[in-house]
């Protein structure tokens, strides 16, 4: 951006400048973070004025700051100091409104100050939303800046999870066997999901420990079904029995090891197998990414062979379709984007791509091998000469093995501030797999993903 000032000598009454700005919800969150003004009337999912509707009304001073942008950038421009500003707010501004801010020089004083008329209009109906007068100390020397660069901001808002939770709340509550919810995090996640009408939890485990966890949180278990068991293994087996009896339509991990939870599900006679491998998917809401990002398999299959990867891809495609991605774009990751016989994952990726092309994997577009950059960044893909429906636009990332998947998911969570919902597929019902470090949003999203997938597959 090039900025050049108008000095006090250059200013003449009648000079004007203007800027346009489309107001977005992210603008309001960024303003809240910068100013410390958390008034819920300005936040999109909140009903801050009690009228029964979410608001997303622009903060008044955010709209006022648009005037300072014109004054600081254009008229008089760099070097200008504000002395005073009057603000007459005429009507509210909402996310989606496009505004034009207009500044006109109305006078000059010998002391180096200038007076400006300031006005903000809504473009759609030419309505004045803000008017006022500014008094500034104009620059006395000509200033020009050719290399102004301000770092971009990514608002850490998890809009995809908000949408999934809202969608799941409209579905019937999912009867869920919660295995060993014997400490505060696992029990709290189940109860919170019940309060949001995502699940009906059936609490299975040591009743004394479950009650102690509820007491520690100051919560009551009145109205919740508790099934007493003597061990983790017995609790996991009971969950499987409830599913097979049609009394539960999902299983949720509590305070026990994943191996102990899954072991009875894998029993060939009495388990929950349906023909495919059990595979894990992280559904990730990454700030700044315009769609949920699915990472698989990062938790169950350690070093999957080609046959297992076929199930990993197919399960992920079906989940992505449930989440609203009509034809999922699946990027099969490797260290390189060309087949290298010395890198087995690149060969598997090419085979999976060809299998999808021949209909052995269905419902999505599969391409590989792709390196991480050209899987998710269109510019990187084009730079390397990769042209496909998937390259640079992948919605599902298939990793070579559990170590790469686990690292990728945790990098997204801890460096890119993503939230992750965890779910196991390939069983008769979805298995909700949360980590002890998961946030309340991640636990709600995991239950929402399970409910959405269950009811779509049940209706299919």
JSON list of N, CA, C and O in Angstrom, two decimals, residues 250-303:
[
{"chain": "A", "resi": 250, "resn": "UNK", "atom": "N", "xyz": [-24.57, -45.11, 19.53]},
{"chain": "A", "resi": 250, "resn": "UNK", "atom": "CA", "xyz": [-23.20, -44.59, 19.47]},
{"chain": "A", "resi": 250, "resn": "UNK", "atom": "C", "xyz": [-22.50, -44.99, 20.75]},
{"chain": "A", "resi": 250, "resn": "UNK", "atom": "O", "xyz": [-23.15, -45.31, 21.76]},
{"chain": "A", "resi": 251, "resn": "UNK", "atom": "N", "xyz": [-21.19, -44.99, 20.72]},
{"chain": "A", "resi": 251, "resn": "UNK", "atom": "CA", "xyz": [-20.38, -45.26, 21.90]},
{"chain": "A", "resi": 251, "resn": "UNK", "atom": "C", "xyz": [-19.44, -44.08, 22.09]},
{"chain": "A", "resi": 251, "resn": "UNK", "atom": "O", "xyz": [-18.90, -43.55, 21.11]},
{"chain": "A", "resi": 252, "resn": "UNK", "atom": "N", "xyz": [-19.26, -43.66, 23.33]},
{"chain": "A", "resi": 252, "resn": "UNK", "atom": "CA", "xyz": [-18.39, -42.52, 23.63]},
{"chain": "A", "resi": 252, "resn": "UNK", "atom": "C", "xyz": [-17.33, -42.93, 24.64]},
{"chain": "A", "resi": 252, "resn": "UNK", "atom": "O", "xyz": [-17.64, -43.56, 25.67]},
{"chain": "A", "resi": 253, "resn": "UNK", "atom": "N", "xyz": [-16.10, -42.62, 24.35]},
{"chain": "A", "resi": 253, "resn": "UNK", "atom": "CA", "xyz": [-15.00, -42.95, 25.25]},
{"chain": "A", "resi": 253, "resn": "UNK", "atom": "C", "xyz": [-15.01, -42.05, 26.47]},
{"chain": "A", "resi": 253, "resn": "UNK", "atom": "O", "xyz": [-15.16, -40.84, 26.36]},
{"chain": "A", "resi": 254, "resn": "UNK", "atom": "N", "xyz": [-14.84, -42.68, 27.64]},
{"chain": "A", "resi": 254, "resn": "UNK", "atom": "CA", "xyz": [-14.67, -41.95, 28.87]},
{"chain": "A", "resi": 254, "resn": "UNK", "atom": "C", "xyz": [-13.23, -42.04, 29.34]},
{"chain": "A", "resi": 254, "resn": "UNK", "atom": "O", "xyz": [-12.29, -41.88, 28.56]},
{"chain": "A", "resi": 255, "resn": "UNK", "atom": "N", "xyz": [-13.06, -42.35, 30.62]},
{"chain": "A", "resi": 255, "resn": "UNK", "atom": "CA", "xyz": [-11.72, -42.37, 31.23]},
{"chain": "A", "resi": 255, "resn": "UNK", "atom": "C", "xyz": [-11.16, -43.79, 31.20]},
{"chain": "A", "resi": 255, "resn": "UNK", "atom": "O", "xyz": [-11.10, -44.49, 32.22]},
{"chain": "A", "resi": 256, "resn": "UNK", "atom": "N", "xyz": [-10.76, -44.23, 30.01]},
{"chain": "A", "resi": 256, "resn": "UNK", "atom": "CA", "xyz": [-10.13, -45.55, 29.84]},
{"chain": "A", "resi": 256, "resn": "UNK", "atom": "C", "xyz": [-9.29, -45.50, 28.59]},
{"chain": "A", "resi": 256, "resn": "UNK", "atom": "O", "xyz": [-9.44, -44.59, 27.76]},
{"chain": "A", "resi": 257, "resn": "UNK", "atom": "N", "xyz": [-8.40, -46.49, 28.45]},
{"chain": "A", "resi": 257, "resn": "UNK", "atom": "CA", "xyz": [-7.53, -46.54, 27.27]},
{"chain": "A", "resi": 257, "resn": "UNK", "atom": "C", "xyz": [-8.35, -46.89, 26.04]},
{"chain": "A", "resi": 257, "resn": "UNK", "atom": "O", "xyz": [-9.30, -47.68, 26.09]},
{"chain": "A", "resi": 258, "resn": "UNK", "atom": "N", "xyz": [-7.94, -46.34, 24.90]},
{"chain": "A", "resi": 258, "resn": "UNK", "atom": "CA", "xyz": [-8.63, -46.62, 23.65]},
{"chain": "A", "resi": 258, "resn": "UNK", "atom": "C", "xyz": [-8.63, -48.10, 23.33]},
{"chain": "A", "resi": 258, "resn": "UNK", "atom": "O", "xyz": [-9.64, -48.65, 22.86]},
{"chain": "A", "resi": 259, "resn": "UNK", "atom": "N", "xyz": [-7.50, -48.79, 23.58]},
{"chain": "A", "resi": 259, "resn": "UNK", "atom": "CA", "xyz": [-7.44, -50.23, 23.31]},
{"chain": "A", "resi": 259, "resn": "UNK", "atom": "C", "xyz": [-8.50, -50.99, 24.09]},
{"chain": "A", "resi": 259, "resn": "UNK", "atom": "O", "xyz": [-9.14, -51.91, 23.57]},
{"chain": "A", "resi": 260, "resn": "UNK", "atom": "N", "xyz": [-8.68, -50.61, 25.36]},
{"chain": "A", "resi": 260, "resn": "UNK", "atom": "CA", "xyz": [-9.68, -51.29, 26.19]},
{"chain": "A", "resi": 260, "resn": "UNK", "atom": "C", "xyz": [-11.10, -51.02, 25.68]},
{"chain": "A", "resi": 260, "resn": "UNK", "atom": "O", "xyz": [-11.97, -51.89, 25.74]},
{"chain": "A", "resi": 261, "resn": "UNK", "atom": "N", "xyz": [-11.33, -49.82, 25.15]},
{"chain": "A", "resi": 261, "resn": "UNK", "atom": "CA", "xyz": [-12.64, -49.49, 24.62]},
{"chain": "A", "resi": 261, "resn": "UNK", "atom": "C", "xyz": [-12.94, -50.29, 23.36]},
{"chain": "A", "resi": 261, "resn": "UNK", "atom": "O", "xyz": [-14.05, -50.83, 23.19]},
{"chain": "A", "resi": 262, "resn": "UNK", "atom": "N", "xyz": [-11.95, -50.42, 22.47]},
{"chain": "A", "resi": 262, "resn": "UNK", "atom": "CA", "xyz": [-12.19, -51.01, 21.16]},
{"chain": "A", "resi": 262, "resn": "UNK", "atom": "C", "xyz": [-12.12, -52.54, 21.18]},
{"chain": "A", "resi": 262, "resn": "UNK", "atom": "O", "xyz": [-12.68, -53.20, 20.29]},
{"chain": "A", "resi": 263, "resn": "UNK", "atom": "N", "xyz": [-11.44, -53.11, 22.16]},
{"chain": "A", "resi": 263, "resn": "UNK", "atom": "CA", "xyz": [-11.19, -54.56, 22.14]},
{"chain": "A", "resi": 263, "resn": "UNK", "atom": "C", "xyz": [-12.47, -55.39, 21.99]},
{"chain": "A", "resi": 263, "resn": "UNK", "atom": "O", "xyz": [-12.55, -56.25, 21.09]},
{"chain": "A", "resi": 264, "resn": "UNK", "atom": "N", "xyz": [-13.50, -55.18, 22.79]},
{"chain": "A", "resi": 264, "resn": "UNK", "atom": "CA", "xyz": [-14.71, -56.00, 22.61]},
{"chain": "A", "resi": 264, "resn": "UNK", "atom": "C", "xyz": [-15.45, -55.68, 21.31]},
{"chain": "A", "resi": 264, "resn": "UNK", "atom": "O", "xyz": [-16.20, -56.52, 20.81]},
{"chain": "A", "resi": 265, "resn": "UNK", "atom": "N", "xyz": [-15.25, -54.51, 20.76]},
{"chain": "A", "resi": 265, "resn": "UNK", "atom": "CA", "xyz": [-15.90, -54.18, 19.49]},
{"chain": "A", "resi": 265, "resn": "UNK", "atom": "C", "xyz": [-15.34, -54.99, 18.34]},
{"chain": "A", "resi": 265, "resn": "UNK", "atom": "O", "xyz": [-16.01, -55.21, 17.32]},
{"chain": "A", "resi": 266, "resn": "UNK", "atom": "N", "xyz": [-14.10, -55.44, 18.48]},
{"chain": "A", "resi": 266, "resn": "UNK", "atom": "CA", "xyz": [-13.42, -56.18, 17.42]},
{"chain": "A", "resi": 266, "resn": "UNK", "atom": "C", "xyz": [-13.65, -57.68, 17.49]},
{"chain": "A", "resi": 266, "resn": "UNK", "atom": "O", "xyz": [-13.18, -58.42, 16.62]},
{"chain": "A", "resi": 267, "resn": "UNK", "atom": "N", "xyz": [-14.37, -58.12, 18.51]},
{"chain": "A", "resi": 267, "resn": "UNK", "atom": "CA", "xyz": [-14.67, -59.54, 18.64]},
{"chain": "A", "resi": 267, "resn": "UNK", "atom": "C", "xyz": [-15.45, -60.01, 17.41]},
{"chain": "A", "resi": 267, "resn": "UNK", "atom": "O", "xyz": [-16.48, -59.42, 17.05]},
{"chain": "A", "resi": 268, "resn": "UNK", "atom": "N", "xyz": [-14.99, -61.08, 16.77]},
{"chain": "A", "resi": 268, "resn": "UNK", "atom": "CA", "xyz": [-15.59, -61.51, 15.51]},
{"chain": "A", "resi": 268, "resn": "UNK", "atom": "C", "xyz": [-17.01, -62.03, 15.68]},
{"chain": "A", "resi": 268, "resn": "UNK", "atom": "O", "xyz": [-17.82, -61.94, 14.76]},
{"chain": "A", "resi": 269, "resn": "UNK", "atom": "N", "xyz": [-17.32, -62.56, 16.85]},
{"chain": "A", "resi": 269, "resn": "UNK", "atom": "CA", "xyz": [-18.65, -63.13, 17.07]},
{"chain": "A", "resi": 269, "resn": "UNK", "atom": "C", "xyz": [-19.62, -62.12, 17.65]},
{"chain": "A", "resi": 269, "resn": "UNK", "atom": "O", "xyz": [-20.76, -61.98, 17.18]},
{"chain": "A", "resi": 270, "resn": "UNK", "atom": "N", "xyz": [-19.18, -61.38, 18.68]},
{"chain": "A", "resi": 270, "resn": "UNK", "atom": "CA", "xyz": [-20.13, -60.53, 19.42]},
{"chain": "A", "resi": 270, "resn": "UNK", "atom": "C", "xyz": [-19.80, -59.05, 19.33]},
{"chain": "A", "resi": 270, "resn": "UNK", "atom": "O", "xyz": [-20.41, -58.24, 20.02]},
{"chain": "A", "resi": 271, "resn": "UNK", "atom": "N", "xyz": [-18.85, -58.68, 18.47]},
{"chain": "A", "resi": 271, "resn": "UNK", "atom": "CA", "xyz": [-18.42, -57.29, 18.40]},
{"chain": "A", "resi": 271, "resn": "UNK", "atom": "C", "xyz": [-19.27, -56.44, 17.46]},
{"chain": "A", "resi": 271, "resn": "UNK", "atom": "O", "xyz": [-20.42, -56.77, 17.15]},
{"chain": "A", "resi": 272, "resn": "UNK", "atom": "N", "xyz": [-18.68, -55.35, 16.98]},
{"chain": "A", "resi": 272, "resn": "UNK", "atom": "CA", "xyz": [-19.42, -54.39, 16.16]},
{"chain": "A", "resi": 272, "resn": "UNK", "atom": "C", "xyz": [-18.86, -54.27, 14.75]},
{"chain": "A", "resi": 272, "resn": "UNK", "atom": "O", "xyz": [-19.08, -53.29, 14.05]},
{"chain": "A", "resi": 273, "resn": "UNK", "atom": "N", "xyz": [-18.15, -55.29, 14.30]},
{"chain": "A", "resi": 273, "resn": "UNK", "atom": "CA", "xyz": [-17.59, -55.25, 12.95]},
{"chain": "A", "resi": 273, "resn": "UNK", "atom": "C", "xyz": [-18.68, -55.24, 11.89]},
{"chain": "A", "resi": 273, "resn": "UNK", "atom": "O", "xyz": [-19.72, -55.89, 12.06]},
{"chain": "A", "resi": 274, "resn": "UNK", "atom": "N", "xyz": [-18.43, -54.55, 10.79]},
{"chain": "A", "resi": 274, "resn": "UNK", "atom": "CA", "xyz": [-19.36, -54.58, 9.66]},
{"chain": "A", "resi": 274, "resn": "UNK", "atom": "C", "xyz": [-18.63, -54.86, 8.36]},
{"chain": "A", "resi": 274, "resn": "UNK", "atom": "O", "xyz": [-19.17, -54.66, 7.28]},
{"chain": "A", "resi": 275, "resn": "UNK", "atom": "N", "xyz": [-17.39, -55.32, 8.43]},
{"chain": "A", "resi": 275, "resn": "UNK", "atom": "CA", "xyz": [-16.67, -55.70, 7.22]},
{"chain": "A", "resi": 275, "resn": "UNK", "atom": "C", "xyz": [-15.47, -54.85, 6.91]},
{"chain": "A", "resi": 275, "resn": "UNK", "atom": "O", "xyz": [-14.52, -55.33, 6.29]},
{"chain": "A", "resi": 276, "resn": "UNK", "atom": "N", "xyz": [-15.46, -53.60, 7.33]},
{"chain": "A", "resi": 276, "resn": "UNK", "atom": "CA", "xyz": [-14.32, -52.72, 7.08]},
{"chain": "A", "resi": 276, "resn": "UNK", "atom": "C", "xyz": [-13.45, -52.63, 8.33]},
{"chain": "A", "resi": 276, "resn": "UNK", "atom": "O", "xyz": [-13.90, -52.89, 9.45]},
{"chain": "A", "resi": 277, "resn": "UNK", "atom": "N", "xyz": [-12.23, -52.20, 8.11]},
{"chain": "A", "resi": 277, "resn": "UNK", "atom": "CA", "xyz": [-11.35, -51.89, 9.23]},
{"chain": "A", "resi": 277, "resn": "UNK", "atom": "C", "xyz": [-11.91, -50.73, 10.03]},
{"chain": "A", "resi": 277, "resn": "UNK", "atom": "O", "xyz": [-12.53, -49.82, 9.49]},
{"chain": "A", "resi": 278, "resn": "UNK", "atom": "N", "xyz": [-11.66, -50.74, 11.34]},
{"chain": "A", "resi": 278, "resn": "UNK", "atom": "CA", "xyz": [-11.95, -49.57, 12.15]},
{"chain": "A", "resi": 278, "resn": "UNK", "atom": "C", "xyz": [-10.91, -48.51, 11.79]},
{"chain": "A", "resi": 278, "resn": "UNK", "atom": "O", "xyz": [-9.71, -48.79, 11.76]},
{"chain": "A", "resi": 279, "resn": "UNK", "atom": "N", "xyz": [-11.37, -47.31, 11.51]},
{"chain": "A", "resi": 279, "resn": "UNK", "atom": "CA", "xyz": [-10.46, -46.22, 11.18]},
{"chain": "A", "resi": 279, "resn": "UNK", "atom": "C", "xyz": [-10.88, -44.97, 11.93]},
{"chain": "A", "resi": 279, "resn": "UNK", "atom": "O", "xyz": [-12.05, -44.79, 12.27]},
{"chain": "A", "resi": 280, "resn": "UNK", "atom": "N", "xyz": [-9.93, -44.12, 12.18]},
{"chain": "A", "resi": 280, "resn": "UNK", "atom": "CA", "xyz": [-10.18, -42.90, 12.95]},
{"chain": "A", "resi": 280, "resn": "UNK", "atom": "C", "xyz": [-10.09, -41.68, 12.04]},
{"chain": "A", "resi": 280, "resn": "UNK", "atom": "O", "xyz": [-9.24, -41.60, 11.14]},
{"chain": "A", "resi": 281, "resn": "UNK", "atom": "N", "xyz": [-10.98, -40.72, 12.29]},
{"chain": "A", "resi": 281, "resn": "UNK", "atom": "CA", "xyz": [-10.95, -39.45, 11.55]},
{"chain": "A", "resi": 281, "resn": "UNK", "atom": "C", "xyz": [-10.98, -38.30, 12.54]},
{"chain": "A", "resi": 281, "resn": "UNK", "atom": "O", "xyz": [-11.81, -38.27, 13.45]},
{"chain": "A", "resi": 282, "resn": "UNK", "atom": "N", "xyz": [-10.05, -37.38, 12.38]},
{"chain": "A", "resi": 282, "resn": "UNK", "atom": "CA", "xyz": [-10.14, -36.08, 13.04]},
{"chain": "A", "resi": 282, "resn": "UNK", "atom": "C", "xyz": [-10.87, -35.13, 12.10]},
{"chain": "A", "resi": 282, "resn": "UNK", "atom": "O", "xyz": [-10.41, -34.89, 10.97]},
{"chain": "A", "resi": 283, "resn": "UNK", "atom": "N", "xyz": [-12.02, -34.62, 12.52]},
{"chain": "A", "resi": 283, "resn": "UNK", "atom": "CA", "xyz": [-12.68, -33.54, 11.79]},
{"chain": "A", "resi": 283, "resn": "UNK", "atom": "C", "xyz": [-12.19, -32.25, 12.42]},
{"chain": "A", "resi": 283, "resn": "UNK", "atom": "O", "xyz": [-12.46, -31.98, 13.59]},
{"chain": "A", "resi": 284, "resn": "UNK", "atom": "N", "xyz": [-11.46, -31.44, 11.65]},
{"chain": "A", "resi": 284, "resn": "UNK", "atom": "CA", "xyz": [-10.77, -30.30, 12.22]},
{"chain": "A", "resi": 284, "resn": "UNK", "atom": "C", "xyz": [-11.35, -28.99, 11.68]},
{"chain": "A", "resi": 284, "resn": "UNK", "atom": "O", "xyz": [-11.61, -28.85, 10.48]},
{"chain": "A", "resi": 285, "resn": "UNK", "atom": "N", "xyz": [-11.57, -28.08, 12.60]},
{"chain": "A", "resi": 285, "resn": "UNK", "atom": "CA", "xyz": [-12.02, -26.73, 12.26]},
{"chain": "A", "resi": 285, "resn": "UNK", "atom": "C", "xyz": [-10.80, -25.82, 12.41]},
{"chain": "A", "resi": 285, "resn": "UNK", "atom": "O", "xyz": [-10.42, -25.45, 13.52]},
{"chain": "A", "resi": 286, "resn": "UNK", "atom": "N", "xyz": [-10.18, -25.50, 11.28]},
{"chain": "A", "resi": 286, "resn": "UNK", "atom": "CA", "xyz": [-8.93, -24.73, 11.27]},
{"chain": "A", "resi": 286, "resn": "UNK", "atom": "C", "xyz": [-9.25, -23.28, 10.94]},
{"chain": "A", "resi": 286, "resn": "UNK", "atom": "O", "xyz": [-9.79, -23.00, 9.86]},
{"chain": "A", "resi": 287, "resn": "UNK", "atom": "N", "xyz": [-8.98, -22.33, 11.84]},
{"chain": "A", "resi": 287, "resn": "UNK", "atom": "CA", "xyz": [-9.26, -20.93, 11.53]},
{"chain": "A", "resi": 287, "resn": "UNK", "atom": "C", "xyz": [-8.61, -20.51, 10.22]},
{"chain": "A", "resi": 287, "resn": "UNK", "atom": "O", "xyz": [-7.45, -20.80, 9.95]},
{"chain": "A", "resi": 288, "resn": "UNK", "atom": "N", "xyz": [-9.41, -19.84, 9.39]},
{"chain": "A", "resi": 288, "resn": "UNK", "atom": "CA", "xyz": [-8.90, -19.38, 8.10]},
{"chain": "A", "resi": 288, "resn": "UNK", "atom": "C", "xyz": [-9.12, -20.34, 6.96]},
{"chain": "A", "resi": 288, "resn": "UNK", "atom": "O", "xyz": [-8.94, -19.97, 5.80]},
{"chain": "A", "resi": 289, "resn": "UNK", "atom": "N", "xyz": [-9.50, -21.59, 7.24]},
{"chain": "A", "resi": 289, "resn": "UNK", "atom": "CA", "xyz": [-9.79, -22.57, 6.20]},
{"chain": "A", "resi": 289, "resn": "UNK", "atom": "C", "xyz": [-11.29, -22.60, 5.99]},
{"chain": "A", "resi": 289, "resn": "UNK", "atom": "O", "xyz": [-12.06, -22.70, 6.95]},
{"chain": "A", "resi": 290, "resn": "UNK", "atom": "N", "xyz": [-11.72, -22.54, 4.75]},
{"chain": "A", "resi": 290, "resn": "UNK", "atom": "CA", "xyz": [-13.14, -22.33, 4.44]},
{"chain": "A", "resi": 290, "resn": "UNK", "atom": "C", "xyz": [-14.01, -23.56, 4.53]},
{"chain": "A", "resi": 290, "resn": "UNK", "atom": "O", "xyz": [-15.18, -23.49, 4.15]},
{"chain": "A", "resi": 291, "resn": "UNK", "atom": "N", "xyz": [-13.49, -24.67, 5.02]},
{"chain": "A", "resi": 291, "resn": "UNK", "atom": "CA", "xyz": [-14.28, -25.89, 5.13]},
{"chain": "A", "resi": 291, "resn": "UNK", "atom": "C", "xyz": [-13.67, -26.75, 6.24]},
{"chain": "A", "resi": 291, "resn": "UNK", "atom": "O", "xyz": [-12.50, -26.58, 6.59]},
{"chain": "A", "resi": 292, "resn": "UNK", "atom": "N", "xyz": [-14.44, -27.68, 6.81]},
{"chain": "A", "resi": 292, "resn": "UNK", "atom": "CA", "xyz": [-13.82, -28.63, 7.75]},
{"chain": "A", "resi": 292, "resn": "UNK", "atom": "C", "xyz": [-12.73, -29.42, 7.03]},
{"chain": "A", "resi": 292, "resn": "UNK", "atom": "O", "xyz": [-12.86, -29.74, 5.84]},
{"chain": "A", "resi": 293, "resn": "UNK", "atom": "N", "xyz": [-11.68, -29.75, 7.76]},
{"chain": "A", "resi": 293, "resn": "UNK", "atom": "CA", "xyz": [-10.56, -30.51, 7.20]},
{"chain": "A", "resi": 293, "resn": "UNK", "atom": "C", "xyz": [-10.50, -31.85, 7.93]},
{"chain": "A", "resi": 293, "resn": "UNK", "atom": "O", "xyz": [-10.35, -31.89, 9.16]},
{"chain": "A", "resi": 294, "resn": "UNK", "atom": "N", "xyz": [-10.61, -32.94, 7.19]},
{"chain": "A", "resi": 294, "resn": "UNK", "atom": "CA", "xyz": [-10.60, -34.27, 7.79]},
{"chain": "A", "resi": 294, "resn": "UNK", "atom": "C", "xyz": [-9.20, -34.86, 7.66]},
{"chain": "A", "resi": 294, "resn": "UNK", "atom": "O", "xyz": [-8.61, -34.86, 6.56]},
{"chain": "A", "resi": 295, "resn": "UNK", "atom": "N", "xyz": [-8.65, -35.36, 8.77]},
{"chain": "A", "resi": 295, "resn": "UNK", "atom": "CA", "xyz": [-7.32, -35.97, 8.81]},
{"chain": "A", "resi": 295, "resn": "UNK", "atom": "C", "xyz": [-7.49, -37.42, 9.25]},
{"chain": "A", "resi": 295, "resn": "UNK", "atom": "O", "xyz": [-8.06, -37.70, 10.31]},
{"chain": "A", "resi": 296, "resn": "UNK", "atom": "N", "xyz": [-6.96, -38.37, 8.47]},
{"chain": "A", "resi": 296, "resn": "UNK", "atom": "CA", "xyz": [-7.16, -39.78, 8.75]},
{"chain": "A", "resi": 296, "resn": "UNK", "atom": "C", "xyz": [-5.98, -40.61, 8.22]},
{"chain": "A", "resi": 296, "resn": "UNK", "atom": "O", "xyz": [-5.41, -40.24, 7.21]},
{"chain": "A", "resi": 297, "resn": "UNK", "atom": "N", "xyz": [-5.52, -41.65, 8.91]},
{"chain": "A", "resi": 297, "resn": "UNK", "atom": "CA", "xyz": [-5.92, -42.12, 10.22]},
{"chain": "A", "resi": 297, "resn": "UNK", "atom": "C", "xyz": [-4.81, -41.72, 11.17]},
{"chain": "A", "resi": 297, "resn": "UNK", "atom": "O", "xyz": [-3.65, -42.05, 10.93]},
{"chain": "A", "resi": 298, "resn": "UNK", "atom": "N", "xyz": [-5.18, -41.06, 12.24]},
{"chain": "A", "resi": 298, "resn": "UNK", "atom": "CA", "xyz": [-4.18, -40.50, 13.15]},
{"chain": "A", "resi": 298, "resn": "UNK", "atom": "C", "xyz": [-4.25, -41.11, 14.54]},
{"chain": "A", "resi": 298, "resn": "UNK", "atom": "O", "xyz": [-3.62, -40.60, 15.46]},
{"chain": "A", "resi": 299, "resn": "UNK", "atom": "N", "xyz": [-5.00, -42.22, 14.73]},
{"chain": "A", "resi": 299, "resn": "UNK", "atom": "CA", "xyz": [-5.17, -42.71, 16.09]},
{"chain": "A", "resi": 299, "resn": "UNK", "atom": "C", "xyz": [-5.30, -44.23, 16.24]},
{"chain": "A", "resi": 299, "resn": "UNK", "atom": "O", "xyz": [-5.14, -44.73, 17.34]},
{"chain": "A", "resi": 300, "resn": "UNK", "atom": "N", "xyz": [-5.57, -44.96, 15.16]},
{"chain": "A", "resi": 300, "resn": "UNK", "atom": "CA", "xyz": [-5.81, -46.40, 15.33]},
{"chain": "A", "resi": 300, "resn": "UNK", "atom": "C", "xyz": [-4.83, -47.25, 14.53]},
{"chain": "A", "resi": 300, "resn": "UNK", "atom": "O", "xyz": [-4.09, -48.07, 15.09]},
{"chain": "A", "resi": 301, "resn": "UNK", "atom": "N", "xyz": [-4.80, -47.08, 13.22]},
{"chain": "A", "resi": 301, "resn": "UNK", "atom": "CA", "xyz": [-3.97, -47.94, 12.37]},
{"chain": "A", "resi": 301, "resn": "UNK", "atom": "C", "xyz": [-2.56, -47.38, 12.30]},
{"chain": "A", "resi": 301, "resn": "UNK", "atom": "O", "xyz": [-2.33, -46.30, 11.76]},
{"chain": "A", "resi": 302, "resn": "UNK", "atom": "N", "xyz": [-1.62, -48.14, 12.84]},
{"chain": "A", "resi": 302, "resn": "UNK", "atom": "CA", "xyz": [-0.26, -47.63, 13.03]},
{"chain": "A", "resi": 302, "resn": "UNK", "atom": "C", "xyz": [0.48, -47.48, 11.71]},
{"chain": "A", "resi": 302, "resn": "UNK", "atom": "O", "xyz": [0.99, -46.41, 11.37]},
{"chain": "A", "resi": 303, "resn": "UNK", "atom": "N", "xyz": [0.60, -48.57, 10.96]},
{"chain": "A", "resi": 303, "resn": "UNK", "atom": "CA", "xyz": [1.29, -48.55, 9.67]},
{"chain": "A", "resi": 303, "resn": "UNK", "atom": "C", "xyz": [0.41, -49.27, 8.67]},
{"chain": "A", "resi": 303, "resn": "UNK", "atom": "O", "xyz": [0.67, -50.42, 8.30]}
]
